Every structure is written in C-alpha cells, then in structure tokens.
Coordinates of C-alpha atoms and ligand atoms in Angstrom, one line a residue:
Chain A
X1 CA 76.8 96.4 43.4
X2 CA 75.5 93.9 40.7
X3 CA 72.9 95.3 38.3
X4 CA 69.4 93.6 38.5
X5 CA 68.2 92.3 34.7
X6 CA 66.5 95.2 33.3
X7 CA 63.2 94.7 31.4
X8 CA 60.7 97.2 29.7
X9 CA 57.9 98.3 31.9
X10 CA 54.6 97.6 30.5
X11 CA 50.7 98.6 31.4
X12 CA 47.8 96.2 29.9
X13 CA 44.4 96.4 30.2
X14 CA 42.2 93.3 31.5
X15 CA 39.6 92.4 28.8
X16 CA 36.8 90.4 30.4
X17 CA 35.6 87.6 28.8
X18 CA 39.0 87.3 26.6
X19 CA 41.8 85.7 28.6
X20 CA 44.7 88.0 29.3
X21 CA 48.1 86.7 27.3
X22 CA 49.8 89.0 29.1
X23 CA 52.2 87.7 31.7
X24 CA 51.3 84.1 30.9
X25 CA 54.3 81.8 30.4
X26 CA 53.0 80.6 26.6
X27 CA 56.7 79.7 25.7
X28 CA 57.3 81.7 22.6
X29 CA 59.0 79.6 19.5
X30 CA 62.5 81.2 18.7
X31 CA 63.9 80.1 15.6
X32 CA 67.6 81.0 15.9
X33 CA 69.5 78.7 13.4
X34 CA 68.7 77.6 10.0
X35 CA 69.9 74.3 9.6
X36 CA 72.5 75.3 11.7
X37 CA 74.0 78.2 10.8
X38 CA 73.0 81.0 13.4
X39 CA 70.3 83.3 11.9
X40 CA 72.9 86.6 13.3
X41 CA 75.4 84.8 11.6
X42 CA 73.5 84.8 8.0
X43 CA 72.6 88.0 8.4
X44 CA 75.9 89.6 9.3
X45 CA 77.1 88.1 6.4
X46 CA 74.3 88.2 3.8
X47 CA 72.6 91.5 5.0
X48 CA 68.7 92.0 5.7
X49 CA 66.2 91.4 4.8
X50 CA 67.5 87.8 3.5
X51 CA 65.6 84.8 2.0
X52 CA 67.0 81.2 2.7
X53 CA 66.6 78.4 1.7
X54 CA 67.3 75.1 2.9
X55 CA 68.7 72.1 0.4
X56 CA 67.9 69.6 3.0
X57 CA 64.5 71.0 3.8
X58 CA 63.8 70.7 0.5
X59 CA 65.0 67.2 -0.7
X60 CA 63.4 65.7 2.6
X61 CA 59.9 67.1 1.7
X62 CA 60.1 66.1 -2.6
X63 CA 60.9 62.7 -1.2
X64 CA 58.4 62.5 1.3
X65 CA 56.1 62.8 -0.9
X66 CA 57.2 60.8 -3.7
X67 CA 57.6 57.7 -1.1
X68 CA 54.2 58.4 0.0
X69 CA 52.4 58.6 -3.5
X70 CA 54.7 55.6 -4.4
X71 CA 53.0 53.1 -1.7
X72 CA 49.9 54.2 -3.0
X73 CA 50.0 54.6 -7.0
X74 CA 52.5 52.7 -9.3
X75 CA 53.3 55.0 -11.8
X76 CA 54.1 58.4 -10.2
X77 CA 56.0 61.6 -11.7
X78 CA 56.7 65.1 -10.5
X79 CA 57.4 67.8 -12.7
X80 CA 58.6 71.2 -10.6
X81 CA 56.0 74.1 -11.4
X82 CA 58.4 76.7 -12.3
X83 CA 56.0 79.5 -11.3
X84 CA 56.2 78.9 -7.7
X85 CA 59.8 79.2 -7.2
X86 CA 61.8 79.6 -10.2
X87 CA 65.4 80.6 -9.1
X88 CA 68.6 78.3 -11.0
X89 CA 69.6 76.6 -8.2
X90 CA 66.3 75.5 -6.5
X91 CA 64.6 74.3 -10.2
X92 CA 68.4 72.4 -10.2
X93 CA 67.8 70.7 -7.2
X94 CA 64.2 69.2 -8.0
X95 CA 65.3 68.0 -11.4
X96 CA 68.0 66.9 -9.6
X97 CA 65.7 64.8 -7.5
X98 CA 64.3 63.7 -10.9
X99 CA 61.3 65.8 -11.7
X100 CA 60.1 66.8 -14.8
X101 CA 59.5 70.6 -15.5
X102 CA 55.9 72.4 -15.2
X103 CA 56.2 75.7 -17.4
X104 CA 53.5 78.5 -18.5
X105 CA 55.6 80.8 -20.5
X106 CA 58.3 80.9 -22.8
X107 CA 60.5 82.4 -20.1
X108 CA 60.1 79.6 -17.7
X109 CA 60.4 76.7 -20.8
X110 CA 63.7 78.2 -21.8
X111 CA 64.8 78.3 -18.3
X112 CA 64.0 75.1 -17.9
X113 CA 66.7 74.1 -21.3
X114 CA 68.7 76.1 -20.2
X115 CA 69.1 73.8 -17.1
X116 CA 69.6 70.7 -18.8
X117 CA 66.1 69.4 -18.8
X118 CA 65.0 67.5 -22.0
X119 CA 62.5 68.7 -24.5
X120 CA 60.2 66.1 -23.8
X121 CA 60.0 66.0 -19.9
X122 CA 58.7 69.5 -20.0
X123 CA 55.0 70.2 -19.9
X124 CA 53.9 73.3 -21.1
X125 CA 50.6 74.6 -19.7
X126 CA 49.2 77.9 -20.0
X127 CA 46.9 80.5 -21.8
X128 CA 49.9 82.0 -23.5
X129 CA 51.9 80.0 -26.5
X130 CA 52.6 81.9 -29.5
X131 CA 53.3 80.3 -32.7
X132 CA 56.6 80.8 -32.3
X133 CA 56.7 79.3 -28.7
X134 CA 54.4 76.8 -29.8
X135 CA 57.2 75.8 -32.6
X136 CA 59.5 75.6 -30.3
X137 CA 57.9 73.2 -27.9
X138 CA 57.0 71.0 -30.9
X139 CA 60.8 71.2 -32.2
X140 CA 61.7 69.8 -28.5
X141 CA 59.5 67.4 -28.4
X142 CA 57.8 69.4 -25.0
X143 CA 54.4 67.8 -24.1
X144 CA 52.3 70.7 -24.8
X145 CA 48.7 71.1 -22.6
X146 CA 46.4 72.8 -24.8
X147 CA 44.1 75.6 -22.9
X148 CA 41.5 76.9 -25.8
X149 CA 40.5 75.9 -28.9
X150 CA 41.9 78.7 -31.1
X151 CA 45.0 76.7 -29.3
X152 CA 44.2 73.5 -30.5
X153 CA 43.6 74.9 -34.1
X154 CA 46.8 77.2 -34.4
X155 CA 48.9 74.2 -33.9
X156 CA 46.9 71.9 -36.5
X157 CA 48.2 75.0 -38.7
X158 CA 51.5 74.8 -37.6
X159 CA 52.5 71.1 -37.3
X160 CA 51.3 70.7 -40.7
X161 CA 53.3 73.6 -42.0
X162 CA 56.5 71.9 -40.4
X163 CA 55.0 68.6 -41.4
X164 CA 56.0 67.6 -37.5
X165 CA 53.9 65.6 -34.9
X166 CA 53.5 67.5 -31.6
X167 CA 52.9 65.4 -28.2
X168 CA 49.9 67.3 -26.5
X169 CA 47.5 67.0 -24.1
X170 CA 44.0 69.1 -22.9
X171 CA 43.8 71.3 -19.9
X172 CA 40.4 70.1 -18.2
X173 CA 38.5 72.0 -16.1
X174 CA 36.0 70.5 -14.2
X175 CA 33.5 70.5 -11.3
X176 CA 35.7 68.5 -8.2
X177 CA 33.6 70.3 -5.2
X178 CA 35.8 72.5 -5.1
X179 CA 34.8 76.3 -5.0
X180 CA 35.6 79.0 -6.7
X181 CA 35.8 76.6 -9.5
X182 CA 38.8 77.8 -12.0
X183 CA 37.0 77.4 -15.0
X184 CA 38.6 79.6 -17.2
X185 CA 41.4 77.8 -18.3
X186 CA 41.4 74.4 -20.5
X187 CA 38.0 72.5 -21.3
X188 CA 34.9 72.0 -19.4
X189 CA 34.3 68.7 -18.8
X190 CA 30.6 68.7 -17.3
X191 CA 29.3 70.1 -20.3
X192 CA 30.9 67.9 -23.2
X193 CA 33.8 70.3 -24.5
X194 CA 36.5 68.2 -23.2
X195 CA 35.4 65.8 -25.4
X196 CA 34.6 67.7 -28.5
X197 CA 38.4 68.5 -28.2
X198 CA 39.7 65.4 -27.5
X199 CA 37.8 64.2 -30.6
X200 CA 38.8 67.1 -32.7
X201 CA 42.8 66.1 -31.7
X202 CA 42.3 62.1 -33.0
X203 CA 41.3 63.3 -36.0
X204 CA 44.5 65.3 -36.6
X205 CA 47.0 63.7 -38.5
X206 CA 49.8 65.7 -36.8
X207 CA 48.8 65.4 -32.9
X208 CA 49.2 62.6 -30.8
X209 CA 47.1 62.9 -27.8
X210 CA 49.2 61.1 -24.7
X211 CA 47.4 63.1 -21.8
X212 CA 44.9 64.5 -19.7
X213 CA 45.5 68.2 -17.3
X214 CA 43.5 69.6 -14.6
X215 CA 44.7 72.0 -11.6
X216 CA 41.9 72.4 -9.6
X217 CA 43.2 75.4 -7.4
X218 CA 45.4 76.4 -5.0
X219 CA 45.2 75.2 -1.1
X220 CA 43.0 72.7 -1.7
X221 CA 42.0 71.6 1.6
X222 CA 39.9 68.8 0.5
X223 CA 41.6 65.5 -0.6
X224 CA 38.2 64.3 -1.6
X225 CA 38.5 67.1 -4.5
X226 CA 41.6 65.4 -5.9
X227 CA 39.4 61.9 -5.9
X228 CA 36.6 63.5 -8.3
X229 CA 38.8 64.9 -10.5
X230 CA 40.7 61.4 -10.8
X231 CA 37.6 59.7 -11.4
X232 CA 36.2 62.0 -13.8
X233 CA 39.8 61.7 -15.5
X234 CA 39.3 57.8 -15.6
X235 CA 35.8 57.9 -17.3
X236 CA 37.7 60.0 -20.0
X237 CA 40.1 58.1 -20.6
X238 CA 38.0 54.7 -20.7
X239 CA 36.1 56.9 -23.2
X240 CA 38.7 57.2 -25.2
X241 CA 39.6 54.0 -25.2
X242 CA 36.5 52.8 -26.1
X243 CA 36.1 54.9 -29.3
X244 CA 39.6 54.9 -30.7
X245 CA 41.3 52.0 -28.9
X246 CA 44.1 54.4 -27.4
X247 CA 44.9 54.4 -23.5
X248 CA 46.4 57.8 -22.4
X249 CA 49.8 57.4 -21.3
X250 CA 49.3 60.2 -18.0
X251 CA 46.8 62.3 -16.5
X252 CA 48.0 65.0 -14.6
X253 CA 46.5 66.6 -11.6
X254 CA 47.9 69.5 -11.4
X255 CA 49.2 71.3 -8.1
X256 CA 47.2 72.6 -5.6
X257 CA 48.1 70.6 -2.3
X258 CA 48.1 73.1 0.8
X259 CA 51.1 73.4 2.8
X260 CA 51.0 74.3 6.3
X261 CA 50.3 78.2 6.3
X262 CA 47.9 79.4 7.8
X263 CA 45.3 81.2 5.6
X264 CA 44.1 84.2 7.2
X265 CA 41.1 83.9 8.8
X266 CA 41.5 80.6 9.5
X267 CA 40.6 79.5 13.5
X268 CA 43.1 76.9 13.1
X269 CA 46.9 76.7 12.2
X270 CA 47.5 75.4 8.9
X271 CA 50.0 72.7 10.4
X272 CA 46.9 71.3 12.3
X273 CA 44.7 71.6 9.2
X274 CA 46.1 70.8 6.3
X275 CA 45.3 67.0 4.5
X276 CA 49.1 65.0 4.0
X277 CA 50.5 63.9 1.6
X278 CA 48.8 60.4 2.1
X279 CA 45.5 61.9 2.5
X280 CA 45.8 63.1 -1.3
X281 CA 47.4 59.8 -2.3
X282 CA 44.8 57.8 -1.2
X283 CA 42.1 60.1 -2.8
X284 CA 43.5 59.7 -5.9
X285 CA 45.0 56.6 -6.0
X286 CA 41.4 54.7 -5.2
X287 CA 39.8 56.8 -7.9
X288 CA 41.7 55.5 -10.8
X289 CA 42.5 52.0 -9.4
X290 CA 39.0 51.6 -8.8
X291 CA 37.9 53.0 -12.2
X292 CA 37.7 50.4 -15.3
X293 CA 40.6 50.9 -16.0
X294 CA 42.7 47.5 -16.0
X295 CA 45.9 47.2 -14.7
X296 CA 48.6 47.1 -17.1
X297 CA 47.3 50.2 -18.5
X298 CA 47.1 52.8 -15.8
X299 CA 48.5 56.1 -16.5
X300 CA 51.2 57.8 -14.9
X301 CA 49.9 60.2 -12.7
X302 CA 51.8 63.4 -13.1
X303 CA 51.8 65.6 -10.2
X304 CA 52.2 69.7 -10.2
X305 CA 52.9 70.0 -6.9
X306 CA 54.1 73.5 -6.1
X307 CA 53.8 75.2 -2.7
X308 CA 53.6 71.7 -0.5
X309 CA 56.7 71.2 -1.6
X310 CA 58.6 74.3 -1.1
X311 CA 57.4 76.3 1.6
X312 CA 58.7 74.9 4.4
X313 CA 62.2 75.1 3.0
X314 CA 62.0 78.8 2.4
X315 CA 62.5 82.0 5.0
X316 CA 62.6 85.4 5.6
X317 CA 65.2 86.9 7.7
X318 CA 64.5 90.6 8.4
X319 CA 65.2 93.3 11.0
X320 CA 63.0 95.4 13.3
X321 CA 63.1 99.0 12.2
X322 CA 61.3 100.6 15.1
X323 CA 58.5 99.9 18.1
X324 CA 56.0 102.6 17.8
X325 CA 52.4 103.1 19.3
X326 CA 49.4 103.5 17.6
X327 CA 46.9 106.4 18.5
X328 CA 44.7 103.2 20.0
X329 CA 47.8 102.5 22.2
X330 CA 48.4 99.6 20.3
X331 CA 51.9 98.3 19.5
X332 CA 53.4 98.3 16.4
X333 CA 56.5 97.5 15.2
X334 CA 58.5 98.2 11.3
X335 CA 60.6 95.5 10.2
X336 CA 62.6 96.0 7.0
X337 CA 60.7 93.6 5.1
X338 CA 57.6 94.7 2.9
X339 CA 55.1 93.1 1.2
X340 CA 57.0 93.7 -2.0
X341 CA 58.9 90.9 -0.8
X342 CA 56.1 88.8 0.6
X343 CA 53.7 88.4 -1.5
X344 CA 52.1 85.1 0.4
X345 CA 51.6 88.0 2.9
X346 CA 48.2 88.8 1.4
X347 CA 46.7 85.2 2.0
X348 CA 48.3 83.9 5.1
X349 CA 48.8 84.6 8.3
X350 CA 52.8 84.1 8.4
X351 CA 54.8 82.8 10.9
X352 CA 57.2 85.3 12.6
X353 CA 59.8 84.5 15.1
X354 CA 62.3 86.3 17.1
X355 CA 65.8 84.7 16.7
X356 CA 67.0 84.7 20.4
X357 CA 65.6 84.7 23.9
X358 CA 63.7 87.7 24.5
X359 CA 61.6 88.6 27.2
X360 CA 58.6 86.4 27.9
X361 CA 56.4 89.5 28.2
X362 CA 53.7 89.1 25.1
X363 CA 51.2 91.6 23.6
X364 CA 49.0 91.9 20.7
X365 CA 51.1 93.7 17.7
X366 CA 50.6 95.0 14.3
X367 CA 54.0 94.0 12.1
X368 CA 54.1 96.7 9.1
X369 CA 57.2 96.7 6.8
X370 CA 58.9 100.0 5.3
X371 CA 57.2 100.6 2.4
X372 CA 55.6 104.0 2.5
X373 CA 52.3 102.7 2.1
X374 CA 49.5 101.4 4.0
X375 CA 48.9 98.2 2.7
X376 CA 52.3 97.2 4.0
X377 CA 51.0 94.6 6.8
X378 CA 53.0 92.0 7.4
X379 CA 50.6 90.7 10.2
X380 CA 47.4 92.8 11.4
X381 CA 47.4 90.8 14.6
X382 CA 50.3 88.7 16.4
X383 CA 51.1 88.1 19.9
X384 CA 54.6 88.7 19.9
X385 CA 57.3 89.2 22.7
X386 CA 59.1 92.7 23.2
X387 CA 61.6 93.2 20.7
X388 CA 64.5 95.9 20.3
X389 CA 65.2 97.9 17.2
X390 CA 68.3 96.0 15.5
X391 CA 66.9 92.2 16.6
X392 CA 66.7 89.8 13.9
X393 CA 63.6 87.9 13.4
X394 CA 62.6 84.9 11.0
X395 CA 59.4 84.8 9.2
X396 CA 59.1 81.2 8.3
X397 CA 57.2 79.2 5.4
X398 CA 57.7 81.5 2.3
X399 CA 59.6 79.1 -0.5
X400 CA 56.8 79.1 -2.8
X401 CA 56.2 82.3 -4.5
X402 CA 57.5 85.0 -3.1
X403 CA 60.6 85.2 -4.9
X404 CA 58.9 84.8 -8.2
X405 CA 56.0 87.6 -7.4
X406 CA 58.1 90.0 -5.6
X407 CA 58.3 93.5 -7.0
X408 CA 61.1 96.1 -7.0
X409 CA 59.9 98.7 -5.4
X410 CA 61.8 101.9 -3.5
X411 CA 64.8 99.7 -2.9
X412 CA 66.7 96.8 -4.0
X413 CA 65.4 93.1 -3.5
X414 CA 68.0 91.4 -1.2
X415 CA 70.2 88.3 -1.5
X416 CA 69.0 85.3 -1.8
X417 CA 71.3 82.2 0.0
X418 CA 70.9 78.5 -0.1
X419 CA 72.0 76.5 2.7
X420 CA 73.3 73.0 1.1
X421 CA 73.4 69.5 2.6
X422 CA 77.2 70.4 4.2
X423 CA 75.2 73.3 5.8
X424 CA 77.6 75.9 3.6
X425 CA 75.6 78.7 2.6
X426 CA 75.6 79.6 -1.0
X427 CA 74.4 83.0 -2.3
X428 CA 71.9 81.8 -5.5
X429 CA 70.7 85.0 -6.1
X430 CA 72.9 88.5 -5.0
X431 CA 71.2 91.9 -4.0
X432 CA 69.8 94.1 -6.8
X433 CA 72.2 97.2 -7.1
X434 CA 71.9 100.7 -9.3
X435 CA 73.4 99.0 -12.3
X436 CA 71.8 95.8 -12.2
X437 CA 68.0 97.9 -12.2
X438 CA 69.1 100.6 -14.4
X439 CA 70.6 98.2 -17.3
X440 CA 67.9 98.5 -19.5
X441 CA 67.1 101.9 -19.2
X442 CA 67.6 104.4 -21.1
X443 CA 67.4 107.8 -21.0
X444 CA 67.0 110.5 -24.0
X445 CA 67.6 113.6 -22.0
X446 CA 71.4 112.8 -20.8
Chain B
X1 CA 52.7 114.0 35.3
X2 CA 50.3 112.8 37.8
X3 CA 48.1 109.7 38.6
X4 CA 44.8 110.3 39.0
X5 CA 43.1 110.2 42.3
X6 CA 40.6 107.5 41.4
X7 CA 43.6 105.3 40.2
X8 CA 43.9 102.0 42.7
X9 CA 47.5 100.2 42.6
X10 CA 47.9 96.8 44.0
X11 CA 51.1 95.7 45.4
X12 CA 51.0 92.9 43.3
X13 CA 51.0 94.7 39.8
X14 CA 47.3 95.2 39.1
X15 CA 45.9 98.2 38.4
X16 CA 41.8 99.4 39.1
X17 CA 40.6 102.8 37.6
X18 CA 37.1 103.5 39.6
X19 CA 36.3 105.8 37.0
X20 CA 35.9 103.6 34.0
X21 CA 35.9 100.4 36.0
X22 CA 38.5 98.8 34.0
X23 CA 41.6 96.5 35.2
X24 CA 45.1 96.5 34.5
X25 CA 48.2 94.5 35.1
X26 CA 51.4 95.3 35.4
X27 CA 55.0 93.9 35.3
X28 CA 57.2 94.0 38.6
X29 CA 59.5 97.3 36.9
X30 CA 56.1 98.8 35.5
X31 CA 54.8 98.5 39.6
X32 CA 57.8 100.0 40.8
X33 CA 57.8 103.3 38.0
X34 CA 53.9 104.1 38.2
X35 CA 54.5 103.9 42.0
X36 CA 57.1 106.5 41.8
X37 CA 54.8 108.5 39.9
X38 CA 52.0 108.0 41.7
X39 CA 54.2 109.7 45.1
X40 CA 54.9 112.6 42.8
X41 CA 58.5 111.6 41.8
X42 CA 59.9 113.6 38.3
X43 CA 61.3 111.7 35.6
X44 CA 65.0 112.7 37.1
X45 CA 64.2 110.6 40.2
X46 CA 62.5 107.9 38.8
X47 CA 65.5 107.8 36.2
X48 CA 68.3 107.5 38.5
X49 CA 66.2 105.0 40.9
X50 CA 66.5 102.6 37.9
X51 CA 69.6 103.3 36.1
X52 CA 71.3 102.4 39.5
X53 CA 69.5 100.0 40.4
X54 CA 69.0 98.4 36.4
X55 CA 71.4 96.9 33.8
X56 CA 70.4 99.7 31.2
X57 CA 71.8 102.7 29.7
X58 CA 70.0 106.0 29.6
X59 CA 68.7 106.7 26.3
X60 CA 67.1 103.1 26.2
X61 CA 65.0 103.8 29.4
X62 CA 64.0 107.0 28.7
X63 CA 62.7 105.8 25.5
X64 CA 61.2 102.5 27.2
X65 CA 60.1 105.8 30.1
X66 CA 58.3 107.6 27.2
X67 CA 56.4 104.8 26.0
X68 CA 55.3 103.6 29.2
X69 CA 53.4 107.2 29.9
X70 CA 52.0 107.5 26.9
X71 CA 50.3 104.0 27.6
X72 CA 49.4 105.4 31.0
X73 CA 48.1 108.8 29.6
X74 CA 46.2 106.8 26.8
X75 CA 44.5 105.0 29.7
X76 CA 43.2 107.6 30.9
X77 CA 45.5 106.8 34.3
X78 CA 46.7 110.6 34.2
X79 CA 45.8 114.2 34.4
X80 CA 45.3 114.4 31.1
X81 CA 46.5 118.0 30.0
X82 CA 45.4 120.2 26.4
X83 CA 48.4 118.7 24.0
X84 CA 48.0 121.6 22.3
X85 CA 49.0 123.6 24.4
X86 CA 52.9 123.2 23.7
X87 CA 53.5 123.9 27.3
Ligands
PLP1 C1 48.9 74.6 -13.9 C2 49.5 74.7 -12.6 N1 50.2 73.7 -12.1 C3 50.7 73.8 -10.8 C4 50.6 74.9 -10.0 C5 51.2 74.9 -8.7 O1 50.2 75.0 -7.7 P1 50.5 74.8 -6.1 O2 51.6 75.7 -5.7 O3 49.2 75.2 -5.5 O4 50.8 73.4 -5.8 C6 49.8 76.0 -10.5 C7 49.6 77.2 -9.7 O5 48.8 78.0 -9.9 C8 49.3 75.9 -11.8 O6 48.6 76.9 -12.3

C-alpha cells in the first residue's frame, strides 16, 4: 500500500484577541537559489554557514542609484566606504563601477592602493591619522577630511616640514533633525567652529581647502535630514566664497541611507519603509540647486553610501542544528550561524528563509545560533515553518557589515563566495583554519 | 500517559480544556495521535498505527512523538505526574 505524506503533529493554543497564524495558508517565501545556483548546491560545495554575494545584485543597485542621483544632480560621485564591506573582490567591483574610495584607517587606505585606486580619489575620514598616516595621504595626494583641530594643526606641522601642499577638507557636524545627533566627530557647525576652522585652513600656506564632509548617521529614515544638511553645506560654501573668493570643489554627504532591513522594533518591514533612492536625491539636490549658489559652480556632491548599496547583494546560508522546546513550550531552533557572524543581528530584525518547500504549518520561533552564550539570538520572534535538523536556510540582507565586524570566536569564520555575472561562484574569501588563526601566535612555553 | 477527563476533542482538530477554558487547534496527524491517546493506546500502538500508515522512519516519529507530549503535558492536557520521581 502507498504511504500517506507524513507531517509533524502539532498542538497550539488559541490566543483571543491575536489572530491564530497557525494553520493559515500565509505562503511562506523560500529562497532556494541565489542568482541561480541552488542554495544545497553552494552549500555542498562551500560548506555552512556560507556568506554570498551576488556581482549582479550588486552592480544593479550602485547603478541604480547613480542613474537616479544623475537625473537629479549634475555633478555626482560615489566613493565605496571601505568599512562596510571591505573584502578585495567586492571594494574591486565598486571601483570597478567607478567609485572613489571612503577610508578611516590606515588599513583600509592601504587596501584601497593596494587595489589600484589613485592617491587622490581616496578620502580619508576619521578620528585616527597619525603623522605618519597623515604623510602618507599627503604623499598620495589622498583628500584628507580633517575631524579635530589638534588634526588640523599637526598637519600645518607636517606639510611645512615636507614643504608639501595637502588637499583637505572638514568633517562637519551639524544639527539636520536628525536624532541622536553624531556630534562627536568633525566641527560643529551651529555654533561657529566649522567656520573658525575653515578660516584657520585659508590662512595656511600649505592646505588647500577643496571640500566640505558630514555623515549624519546611519539608517536615516528621513530624506528631509539629507536636505538640511545640503543647505547648511551651501550657506558655507557661499560663505566662503564671499570672504576669500574660492568655490569648494565637493561637499560630501556622507553615508547613511537605510536599506531595507527591518530595524527591530519597527511595526513595519524596512522594504515598506525605507525613503529611495529618489527620495534622497531630490532632498538634496533642491537644497543646493536652490541655494545661491550659481550654476557653473556647483560642487560635486560626493556620496558615502554604504549599507544601501550592499545589503541586498549579501547572504547568509546556514544550517539548522536542532528543534528544541523551551520550558514555556515555545519552539526554538539552533542554526550554525552566530552572532559572531552577524553582527547586523543586534539592530535588525533579519530575514530568514527556508531553501525548499516545507510544510506550510507556521509557529512563533526563537532562532539562536551555537555560540555557548545567551546573547546568541538570531531572531527573538519569527513565524517560521517546521524545519528538520540538516535543512538549509538563507538569511537574506547582510552585505554591509558583517563581514567586516565579525569576530573569531570558538570556531573558524567560513568561506566567503561571490557569485559573478556568468553565475560561477568564486570563493573571495576561504574558511579560517588552525594555521591561518595561529600564525601570529606565539608561544614561550613549547 | 493519559488525557485528562475535562479535555474536549473536536473531530475537526480543535481542542477545549474546561478546566482553564482555553482553545487549541490541531493538525489532521496531531487529531489522529491525541485521539489514540485519549482511548488509552501506548506509544507501541500509536507507533505502528502511523509508521504503517506514514511515509516516515522510526526514530523521526518518535522524536516528532516526544515533542508532541511534552506540548500536550505543558498544556496541562495530561495527568501531569511528580518528574521527579524518575519512575
Ligand atoms: C564617514 C562615514 N561615511 C560613510 C559611512 C557609511 O554609512 P552607511 O553604511 O550608513 O551608508 C559611515 C558609516 O558609519 C561613515 O562613518
């Protein structure tokens, strides 16, 4: 006799008041192929957990937002904040694209030679610039964004000692509605020390001033912010203008713009929330072209853009450890991805997927990875379908970040692939082994 | 293990404890398993009742058995017994 289809039996309790998810046919996304290339197949291959990345996700999103800033702005310019996702062959593929380089550490700016990118189409933001990175960034030419004004003084010291100019601009921070307000790095512009700096720089012999810098935060969900800060950015540089006859060649706005996570606590799904790419274009874009600032001299406007423009391309293929109830009777289940690995886990709500038809049976779950601690919560609360010990699922949305945050810890981190635009995957970054974490220690003892 | 008397199962998978007054639901394979408990059948029974009648192997159900009772115990649908005492 033919076998009926088995499936798990299952008990839930009826809240009143709170509609009952279980049994409802709310068709469950599955995300079994990355651009594709079967997610069993990857892993099979590549192991789990697994980060991959997608080359055409990612070249469709840079240019979607260049084309969109174009038809708003005339002069537009990305430069690839290195911070947000650093690895060789993703940095490649931006500059690639033609952007410029974002760094905030010596580290990052020599990464950035190191792939080909010119001297002078690298900014170089950030608290932290010795004397000796700070000579280096003048000897290539880097445009350096001065934070402080022990900053600003250490390289008057130094460009006169090498008798060298050095391209710079100020970090600005400023008041754009925006809450908290990141005022510790750069200059205050509200109460005048923007422009006690900027004044300071046109009298040094040594510094030409060709920008302005602000970074307002991070998931900005307000274009409007991006709009104050542009206009405040125009007044300065019609300042400028008016006391020492120079127009600014960019102002830079940072990064900042939100991509379509979901930040936890939110009632709403990021993809639902979050402002485009036109909604920030056309903040900014009728800020400075409504300023006085005539025509032939607008700035290029110099964009930051970090995790809008990489964390769609990015995910997280893991594996589920074990289902296990809690002493509530709640269900749980242990993946073999921790929060070592997902560091966007502590702000968002991510995305998590099974990578094949599973039963349509739902239930409210508690994901935790396989750290042996207890802050490793991948999500507190998910509906999610049954799911069997060995099944692959795909946590989706985690380009920016994680893979420049995440922390050795118990185990090795795991491969890293890129899918390019023949949909061959490459690996960009292989699995951490014994020797690769033990080659610079040493040990006395032995 | 045994349903408690107060326990009142529907044919068509929900579930009415007139103890506590709360509702549950069940899906069609749960129905047929708390059924068989409720007439007193032993894991054995229920056990073979499925596995012929089921595409599944035996270690999978039991498990999939194991965690159905405890959700029934933590209901309070059971005769809930001392677990300490190791019987
Ligand atoms: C100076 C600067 N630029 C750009 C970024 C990128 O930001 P986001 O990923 O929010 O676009 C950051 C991130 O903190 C930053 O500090």
């Amino acid at each position: 006799m033919e076998k009926l289809n088995y499936e798990k039996p299952i008990i839930s309790k009826i809240t009143a008041g709170v509609p009952n998810k279980f049994g409802l046919s709310t068709k469950q996304r599955i995300i079994a192929e990355i651009d594709s290339i079967p997610v069993a197949k990857l892993a099979d291959e590549f192991g789990s957990p697994l980060f991959v990345f997608s080359e055409k996700t990612i070249r469709e999103t840079y240019n979607k937002a260049k084309q969109t800033f174009e038809t708003h702005y005339p002069k537009v310019q990305f430069a690839w904040s290195y911070k947000t996702n650093y690895l060789d062959a993703i940095c490649s593929i931006f500059h690639d694209e033609g952007s410029w380089a974002e760094v905030v550490s010596v580290f990052e700016f020599e990464k950035a030679l190191s792939l080909g990118v010119k001297g002078s189409n690298i900014l170089y933001n950030g608290p932290e610039k010795s004397e000796e990175n700070l000579k280096l960034a003048i000897n290539h030419n880097a445009c350096i964004h001065i934070d402080h004004f022990d900053e600003l003084y250490l390289l008057i010291k130094i460009t006169q000692e090498m008798n060298k100019k050095a391209r710079v601009a100020i970090r600005v921070n400023l008041d754009a509605g925006i809450y908290p307000m990141w005022d510790r790095f750069g200059f205050n512009y509200e109460n005048g020390e923007a422009w006690s700096a900027i004044n300071r720089i046109m009298l040094a012999d040594n510094l030409e001033l060709i920008g302005l810098h602000t970074h307002i935060g991070t998931y900005i969900m307000s274009a409007l912010g991006y709009g104050i800060a542009a206009t405040k950015f125009s007044s300065l540089m019609v300042g400028i203008h008016r006391k020492f006859n120079l127009w600014l060649k960019y102002i830079d706005l940072g990064g900042g713009f939100a991509s379509k996570n979901t930040l936890k606590g939110a009632y709403m799904p990021g993809s639902e929330t979050c402002p485009t790419f036109d909604d920030y274009a056309k903040a900014i874009s009728n800020a400075i072209i409504t300023s006085e600032i005539p025509h032939e001299n607008l700035p290029i406007l110099f964009l930051e853009t970090g995790r809008a423009l990489i964390d769609d391309a990015g995910y997280l293929i893991t594996s589920v450890l074990a289902n296990k109830r809690s002493t509530t009777g709640r269900r749980t289940i242990v993946i073999d991805a921790g929060v070592n690995l997902l560091f966007t886990s502590f702000w968002y709500n991510l995305g998590v997927f099974p990578s094949r038809e599973i039963s349509d049976l739902m239930e409210d779950t508690t994901i935790y990875g396989p750290l042996c601690m207890n802050i490793d919560v991948i999500r507190d609360a998910i509906n999610f379908p049954q799911v069997k010990t060995g099944d692959r699922l795909v946590i989706e949305r985690v380009g920016a970040y994680n893979v420049t945050q995440w922390m050795q810890f118990i185990t090795y981190r795991p491969n890293v692939v890129l899918i390019d635009l023949e949909g061959k995957a490459h690996i960009i970054k292989k699995k951490e082994s014994l020797e690769t974490l033990r080659v610079n220690e040493f040990n006395p003892k032995r | 293990m045994q349903i408690l008397e107060e326990i009142k199962i529907s044919d068509n998978g929900f579930v009415f404890n007139a103890l506590t007054g709360e509702s549950f639901s069940l899906n069609p394979i749960g129905l047929e398993i708390i059924k068989m408990i409720a007439a007193n059948s032993d894991f054995d029974e229920i056990r073979k009742t499925i596995l012929d009648k089921y595409d599944v192997d035996d270690l999978s159900f039991e498990k999939d058995f194991y965690e159905f009772s405890t959700m029934l115990k933590h209901y309070q649908l059971t005769q809930q017994n001392n677990p300490l005492n190791f019987v």
